[in-house]
Amino acid sequence: MFLAQSHCCVEAESFKEQGNAFYVKKDYAEAFNYYTKAIDMCPKNASYYGNRAATLMMLCRYRDALEDCQQAVRLDNTFIKGHLREGKCHLLLGNAMAASRCFQRVLELESDNSQAQQELKNAESILEYERMAEIGFEKRDFRMVVFCMDRALDSASACHKFKILKAECLALLGRYPEAQSVASDILRMDSTNADALYVRGLCLYYEDCIDKAVQFFVQALRMAPDHDKARLACRNAKALKAKKEEGNKAFKEGNYEAAYELYSEALTIDPNNIKTNAKLYCNRATVGSKLKKLEQAIEDCTKAIKLDETYIKAYLRRAQCYMDTEQYEEAVRDYEKVYQTEKTKEHKQLLKNAQLELKKSKRKDYYKILGVDKKATEEEIKKAYRKRALLHHPDRHSGASAEVQKEEEKKFKEVGEAFSVLSDPKKKSRYDTGQDLEDDGMNMGDFDANNIFKAFFGGPGGFSFEGNICSV
């Protein structure tokens, strides 16, 4: 019996030595096989489990390694390497409290163990980063959470919990490709990970792919029926889709008041869904413009752009509202942004039209000077000129102060300018299309309003001003 046991121990030691040789060559798979043979021959030897744990760690199989470490220290509670490796596995998997206990045990056995001292500091740092991340998440400071998780993952590189929290915050920050990448890495290792499924769904949800998002949320709930975040996100996604579709239906039916209210209700469902909310604001702006609520429509477009700076449709809608409210400089700015992003013929023409209207807006408004509509007839223009010319004629104000006389003379000249342009079909056409009147040889700086007045009223004797009262 004794000889048999002795033979087994010798054979087990041989397997261990072969395992060591493969370990040195970094052939960890073969090393694992030989350490396993050693354990099978001699299952009560703590060092064999320790060796196999070291191999499993090199293979990044930290949970399996942890089991071997725990078995090793159960067999020998003074096995320092076993405690160190157990602590390291706990640390890599993100369980800093358990890791701390292991390193403290090492220091009880060997108070000057430098590795345990350093790893204990690492464990304490992880606990601090976890605490800071929790506060950051509560304050919605998602950048802080990502920072803390990155620092924690320096020591806990295999911790799915930290990776998931980082991915969730990346999604909340709108950094969807990064979040998707982290979640996908976890799902490749564990396709049933409910947290990773939830984050994949969250990214799709925030990218306005609501139907696909719901599928992931449902899958996450199958894996973890008590997953509160997945349940809430699934409910929000379905509610948001339904409310948005109701709004779209009301809009198509021409029921703009109802559509406005439905889009407003949809905007209250989930403030975190940036892309969908940007579309909802733009949709509500479209309805607002139909309802002649142009300033509100501009405000909604601005909110949409704030949520999504690349949202061309919102820039176009706001630019049109600016045009409708004669805020041409703002319209030009938006159309320039659009054209820089998408250089289409349509966008180029919109920009050109806005620039023309801006140019026209900076000239004297001859229609406004005469007090007529842009569609006024020739007779209406003549009638308006007659009234305004007599109202501002210098003779009418000869008894007024020098300041008043100067102002009225200026207005009289502007009335003459306006009439000379609007009464001439060619000049009126050039004026209406924003062309320079100087190209027709008309220099407004040398313009004599009295000549127009005399021509209109038929020369001297056609009118008189007595006691500042006009009689014609």
XYZ file of C-alpha atoms in Angstrom:
472
model
C 0.000 0.000 0.000
C 2.745 2.384 0.983
C 4.783 1.436 -2.099
C 1.769 2.045 -4.334
C 1.236 5.485 -2.841
C 4.910 6.247 -3.169
C 4.859 5.154 -6.809
C 1.854 7.411 -7.458
C 3.616 10.366 -5.886
C 6.716 9.752 -7.971
C 4.625 9.504 -11.141
C 2.632 12.626 -10.176
C 5.879 14.509 -9.591
C 7.042 13.418 -13.041
C 3.853 14.799 -14.589
C 4.359 18.029 -12.680
C 7.937 18.352 -13.963
C 6.752 17.805 -17.536
C 4.047 20.383 -16.924
C 6.700 22.820 -15.725
C 8.729 22.258 -18.881
C 5.737 23.052 -21.104
C 4.915 26.078 -18.922
C 8.424 27.464 -19.460
C 7.949 26.989 -23.218
C 4.628 28.870 -22.884
C 2.740 25.845 -24.151
C 0.057 26.358 -21.531
C -2.434 23.886 -22.988
C 0.047 21.001 -22.639
C 1.169 22.284 -19.244
C -2.482 22.203 -18.145
C -2.808 18.564 -19.323
C 0.229 17.396 -17.357
C -0.719 19.302 -14.205
C -4.142 17.683 -14.426
C -2.489 14.248 -14.681
C -0.442 15.094 -11.588
C -3.605 16.094 -9.701
C -5.366 12.899 -10.793
C -2.458 10.859 -9.450
C -2.130 12.861 -6.226
C -5.295 14.962 -5.536
C -4.192 16.094 -2.067
C -1.139 18.069 -3.197
C -1.790 21.819 -2.899
C 1.136 22.842 -5.138
C -0.270 20.899 -8.121
C -3.487 22.910 -7.935
C -1.379 26.046 -7.583
C 0.586 25.162 -10.718
C -2.529 24.391 -12.712
C -4.096 27.646 -11.485
C -1.057 29.560 -12.773
C -1.497 27.880 -16.168
C -5.223 28.648 -16.257
C -4.440 32.273 -15.490
C -2.094 32.392 -18.456
C -4.950 30.979 -20.552
C -7.205 33.770 -19.153
C -9.500 31.152 -17.581
C -9.677 33.079 -14.316
C -12.805 31.481 -12.860
C -11.360 27.994 -13.331
C -8.054 29.219 -11.919
C -9.880 30.634 -8.905
C -11.383 27.230 -8.123
C -7.931 25.621 -8.216
C -6.492 28.351 -5.982
C -9.281 27.905 -3.454
C -8.744 24.131 -3.444
C -4.996 24.672 -2.962
C -5.428 26.869 0.129
C -8.069 24.533 1.518
C -5.428 21.788 1.398
C -2.732 24.110 2.786
C -3.791 27.376 4.413
C -0.149 28.487 4.646
C 0.381 28.177 0.866
C 1.410 31.761 0.069
C 1.438 31.368 -3.727
C -2.056 29.887 -3.503
C -3.368 32.893 -1.566
C -1.595 35.325 -3.921
C -3.049 33.658 -7.011
C -6.505 33.472 -5.480
C -6.323 37.190 -4.688
C -5.097 37.956 -8.189
C -7.998 35.999 -9.724
C -10.489 37.830 -7.519
C -8.858 41.115 -8.532
C -8.948 40.342 -12.267
C -12.613 39.365 -11.951
C -13.409 42.624 -10.128
C -14.024 41.266 -6.614
C -11.740 43.643 -4.766
C -13.083 42.830 -1.273
C -12.335 39.108 -1.637
C -8.954 39.951 -3.166
C -8.100 42.153 -0.180
C -8.797 39.292 2.231
C -6.418 37.027 0.295
C -3.600 39.560 0.254
C -4.114 40.335 3.939
C -3.782 36.603 4.647
C -0.460 36.576 2.772
C 0.757 39.505 4.879
C -0.230 37.611 8.023
C 2.015 34.781 6.859
C 4.764 37.016 5.460
C 4.483 40.646 6.535
C 7.077 41.988 4.074
C 5.668 40.308 0.959
C 5.989 43.126 -1.594
C 3.631 41.536 -4.138
C 0.831 41.286 -1.592
C 1.458 44.862 -0.467
C 1.206 46.173 -4.039
C -1.834 44.075 -4.945
C -3.576 45.180 -1.759
C -3.114 48.794 -2.899
C -4.558 47.850 -6.292
C -7.583 46.304 -4.603
C -8.112 49.427 -2.499
C -7.886 51.579 -5.645
C -10.547 49.481 -7.357
C -12.872 49.878 -4.377
C -12.358 53.658 -4.529
C -13.038 53.769 -8.290
C -16.197 51.729 -7.733
C -17.336 54.217 -5.108
C -16.609 57.210 -7.366
C -18.368 55.536 -10.305
C -21.486 54.932 -8.227
C -21.616 58.623 -7.271
C -20.930 59.640 -10.862
C -23.751 57.475 -12.203
C -26.221 58.929 -9.688
C -25.198 62.435 -10.795
C -25.419 61.387 -14.472
C -21.751 62.241 -14.863
C -21.201 59.392 -17.307
C -17.763 60.592 -18.402
C -16.589 60.243 -14.812
C -17.968 56.694 -14.680
C -16.142 55.742 -17.896
C -12.927 57.215 -16.490
C -13.296 55.264 -13.222
C -14.083 51.998 -14.992
C -11.083 52.389 -17.300
C -8.852 52.846 -14.265
C -10.457 49.901 -12.450
C -10.092 47.683 -15.538
C -6.330 48.304 -15.488
C -6.240 45.845 -12.564
C -9.559 44.032 -13.157
C -9.286 43.362 -16.886
C -11.622 40.334 -16.793
C -14.449 42.025 -14.864
C -17.634 41.892 -16.941
C -19.459 44.100 -14.442
C -17.024 46.976 -14.944
C -17.063 46.527 -18.722
C -20.864 46.549 -18.809
C -21.078 49.693 -16.676
C -18.551 51.392 -18.955
C -20.486 50.278 -22.050
C -23.791 51.507 -20.632
C -22.290 54.931 -19.904
C -20.716 55.085 -23.364
C -24.198 54.465 -24.779
C -25.645 57.195 -22.570
C -22.913 59.527 -23.880
C -23.894 58.711 -27.470
C -20.658 56.793 -28.139
C -22.563 53.861 -29.600
C -19.820 52.079 -31.628
C -17.573 51.915 -28.546
C -20.414 50.663 -26.369
C -21.410 48.068 -28.975
C -17.816 46.854 -29.205
C -17.522 46.281 -25.445
C -20.886 44.482 -25.250
C -20.095 42.335 -28.302
C -16.755 41.245 -26.794
C -18.586 39.991 -23.715
C -21.285 38.234 -25.771
C -18.604 36.396 -27.750
C -17.446 34.881 -24.460
C -20.920 34.548 -22.944
C -23.852 34.744 -25.366
C -26.353 34.565 -22.495
C -25.030 37.612 -20.608
C -28.204 39.605 -19.936
C -26.328 42.834 -19.150
C -24.459 42.741 -22.464
C -27.700 41.979 -24.335
C -29.283 44.966 -22.592
C -26.433 47.299 -23.646
C -26.636 46.067 -27.267
C -30.347 46.846 -27.180
C -29.719 50.214 -25.554
C -27.355 51.263 -28.357
C -29.896 50.279 -31.020
C -32.654 52.049 -29.090
C -30.632 55.252 -28.866
C -29.832 55.018 -32.587
C -33.591 54.961 -33.273
C -33.590 51.281 -34.357
C -36.407 50.602 -31.945
C -37.721 47.277 -33.309
C -34.268 45.649 -33.177
C -33.674 47.146 -29.737
C -36.852 45.561 -28.373
C -35.634 42.146 -29.588
C -32.459 42.479 -27.515
C -34.364 43.708 -24.458
C -36.733 40.733 -24.710
C -33.757 38.362 -25.046
C -32.112 39.929 -21.981
C -35.314 39.430 -20.007
C -35.432 35.781 -21.050
C -31.939 35.329 -19.592
C -32.699 37.433 -16.490
C -36.435 37.968 -15.869
C -35.670 40.408 -13.017
C -33.486 42.711 -15.171
C -35.144 46.024 -14.243
C -33.182 48.177 -16.699
C -34.050 45.922 -19.641
C -37.719 45.892 -18.626
C -37.870 49.707 -18.329
C -36.016 50.228 -21.617
C -38.310 47.752 -23.382
C -41.389 49.552 -22.050
C -40.009 52.975 -23.051
C -39.061 51.759 -26.519
C -42.534 50.389 -27.197
C -44.243 53.504 -25.790
C -42.003 55.845 -27.765
C -42.592 54.004 -31.010
C -46.378 53.930 -30.482
C -46.625 57.630 -29.580
C -44.401 58.698 -32.479
C -46.473 56.665 -34.925
C -49.676 58.201 -33.552
C -48.195 61.652 -34.130
C -47.155 60.752 -37.680
C -50.649 59.438 -38.436
C -52.309 62.608 -37.114
C -49.923 64.742 -39.192
C -50.646 62.824 -42.382
C -54.370 63.261 -41.742
C -53.872 67.012 -41.410
C -54.798 67.015 -37.710
C -51.910 69.298 -36.755
C -53.057 70.227 -33.253
C -53.332 66.549 -32.289
C -49.960 65.766 -33.912
C -48.335 68.606 -31.956
C -49.672 67.224 -28.675
C -48.676 63.629 -29.496
C -45.119 64.612 -30.355
C -44.978 66.642 -27.128
C -46.118 63.606 -25.126
C -43.542 61.398 -26.861
C -40.785 63.813 -25.834
C -41.539 63.178 -22.153
C -41.066 59.396 -22.358
C -37.270 59.133 -22.292
C -35.007 62.224 -22.164
C -31.947 59.973 -22.669
C -32.981 58.935 -26.181
C -31.153 61.693 -28.018
C -31.637 60.678 -31.663
C -35.322 59.839 -31.392
C -36.000 63.009 -29.423
C -34.131 65.054 -32.036
C -36.490 63.646 -34.679
C -39.495 64.332 -32.463
C -38.448 67.969 -32.002
C -38.009 68.310 -35.754
C -41.399 66.690 -36.369
C -43.010 69.052 -33.884
C -41.278 71.981 -35.608
C -42.818 70.886 -38.910
C -46.240 70.836 -37.279
C -45.522 74.186 -35.619
C -44.733 75.769 -38.972
C -48.043 74.430 -40.334
C -49.793 76.029 -37.362
C -47.915 79.318 -38.002
C -46.067 78.942 -34.685
C -42.841 79.889 -36.417
C -40.834 81.054 -33.399
C -41.743 77.841 -31.546
C -40.784 75.867 -34.639
C -37.375 77.591 -34.705
C -36.901 76.794 -31.019
C -37.778 73.118 -31.604
C -35.308 72.891 -34.498
C -32.631 74.424 -32.275
C -33.347 71.784 -29.621
C -33.114 69.050 -32.255
C -29.753 70.377 -33.468
C -28.472 70.634 -29.901
C -29.224 66.921 -29.494
C -27.815 65.975 -32.901
C -25.484 68.481 -34.575
C -25.450 66.397 -37.778
C -29.233 66.492 -38.253
C -29.559 68.092 -41.721
C -33.364 67.975 -41.752
C -33.510 70.152 -38.624
C -31.162 72.744 -40.173
C -33.314 72.831 -43.316
C -36.538 73.205 -41.349
C -35.076 75.982 -39.174
C -33.686 77.776 -42.225
C -37.110 77.766 -43.866
C -38.664 79.163 -40.684
C -36.013 81.882 -40.643
C -36.890 82.691 -44.250
C -40.590 82.854 -43.388
C -39.854 85.274 -40.537
C -37.433 87.323 -42.677
C -34.430 86.419 -40.508
C -32.261 86.067 -43.578
C -28.797 86.162 -41.978
C -29.758 83.193 -39.780
C -31.231 81.394 -42.780
C -28.039 81.884 -44.786
C -25.979 80.542 -41.885
C -28.089 77.359 -41.707
C -28.114 76.815 -45.463
C -24.331 77.273 -45.532
C -24.014 74.565 -42.876
C -26.242 72.263 -44.907
C -24.384 72.909 -48.172
C -21.001 72.329 -46.518
C -22.283 68.941 -45.364
C -24.217 67.894 -48.458
C -23.212 69.711 -51.642
C -26.356 69.026 -53.687
C -27.872 71.258 -56.396
C -30.991 71.650 -54.268
C -29.032 72.854 -51.239
C -26.964 75.183 -53.392
C -30.134 76.773 -54.772
C -31.642 77.163 -51.287
C -28.472 78.924 -50.130
C -28.478 81.141 -53.213
C -32.126 82.113 -52.606
C -31.420 82.959 -48.969
C -28.373 85.043 -49.923
C -30.502 86.926 -52.455
C -33.203 87.639 -49.876
C -30.531 88.786 -47.419
C -29.108 91.135 -50.036
C -32.579 92.468 -50.827
C -33.361 92.943 -47.133
C -30.353 95.244 -46.729
C -31.576 97.658 -49.420
C -34.259 100.285 -48.966
C -37.687 98.663 -48.969
C -39.434 100.746 -51.612
C -42.721 98.961 -51.091
C -42.600 99.806 -47.403
C -41.629 103.433 -48.166
C -44.726 103.838 -50.353
C -46.846 101.749 -48.007
C -47.950 99.247 -50.650
C -47.941 95.486 -51.018
C -45.370 93.774 -53.245
C -48.232 92.774 -55.540
C -49.535 96.363 -55.843
C -50.858 97.458 -59.236
C -49.490 100.388 -61.234
C -52.497 102.498 -60.186
C -52.023 101.617 -56.506
C -48.341 102.596 -56.722
C -49.261 105.979 -58.289
C -51.909 106.631 -55.667
C -49.488 105.779 -52.855
C -46.798 108.024 -54.305
C -49.235 110.924 -54.600
C -50.199 110.584 -50.945
C -46.647 110.152 -49.574
C -45.026 112.789 -51.768
C -47.493 115.440 -50.674
C -47.140 114.323 -47.034
C -43.350 114.761 -47.008
C -42.882 117.624 -49.507
C -40.409 120.209 -48.090
C -42.854 123.128 -48.736
C -45.354 121.494 -46.441
C -42.821 121.646 -43.584
C -41.225 125.041 -44.269
C -42.276 126.326 -40.865
C -40.881 123.351 -38.937
C -37.545 123.115 -37.145
C -34.389 122.534 -39.167
C -34.186 118.962 -37.836
C -37.759 118.145 -38.918
C -37.215 119.797 -42.293
C -34.105 117.641 -42.865
C -35.943 114.435 -41.918
C -38.944 115.239 -44.116
C -36.696 116.136 -47.028
C -34.984 112.744 -46.654
C -38.364 110.966 -46.674
C -39.508 112.993 -49.688
C -36.423 111.883 -51.577
C -36.950 108.215 -50.604
C -40.582 108.390 -51.794
C -39.356 109.718 -55.130
C -36.749 106.959 -55.380
C -39.357 104.339 -54.602
C -41.775 105.646 -57.222
C -39.122 105.994 -59.920
C -38.205 102.327 -59.467
C -41.607 100.739 -58.906
C -43.292 102.702 -61.700
C -40.730 101.518 -64.245
C -41.380 97.845 -65.213
C -37.734 97.160 -66.065
C -36.352 98.711 -62.881
C -39.081 97.106 -60.792
C -38.201 93.689 -62.200
C -34.501 94.201 -61.428
C -35.349 95.450 -57.943
C -37.670 92.489 -57.248
C -34.992 89.995 -58.307
C -32.309 91.653 -56.184
C -30.210 93.020 -59.021
C -28.244 96.256 -58.681
C -30.140 99.229 -60.067
C -26.880 101.027 -60.726
C -26.434 98.621 -63.639
C -29.263 100.562 -65.299
C -27.340 103.788 -64.830
C -29.523 104.931 -61.919
C -27.374 106.554 -59.245
C -29.547 107.093 -56.187
C -26.951 109.384 -54.662
C -27.528 111.970 -57.402
C -31.279 111.420 -57.512
C -33.504 114.577 -57.639
C -36.931 113.864 -56.130
C -38.286 117.239 -57.285
C -38.044 116.194 -60.928
C -40.213 113.135 -60.251
C -42.654 115.275 -58.278
C -42.935 117.902 -61.052
C -43.354 115.234 -63.715
C -46.063 113.485 -61.716
C -48.033 116.637 -60.848
C -47.564 118.347 -64.210
C -45.171 121.165 -63.304
C -45.797 124.483 -61.478
C -49.405 125.280 -60.619
C -50.387 121.684 -60.187
C -50.350 121.940 -56.401
C -50.008 124.482 -53.590
C -49.223 124.438 -49.871
C -50.896 127.086 -47.741
C -50.467 127.311 -43.999
C -48.985 123.760 -43.947
C -52.302 122.492 -45.367
C -52.040 120.643 -48.636
C -54.638 121.245 -51.332
C -54.499 119.660 -54.745
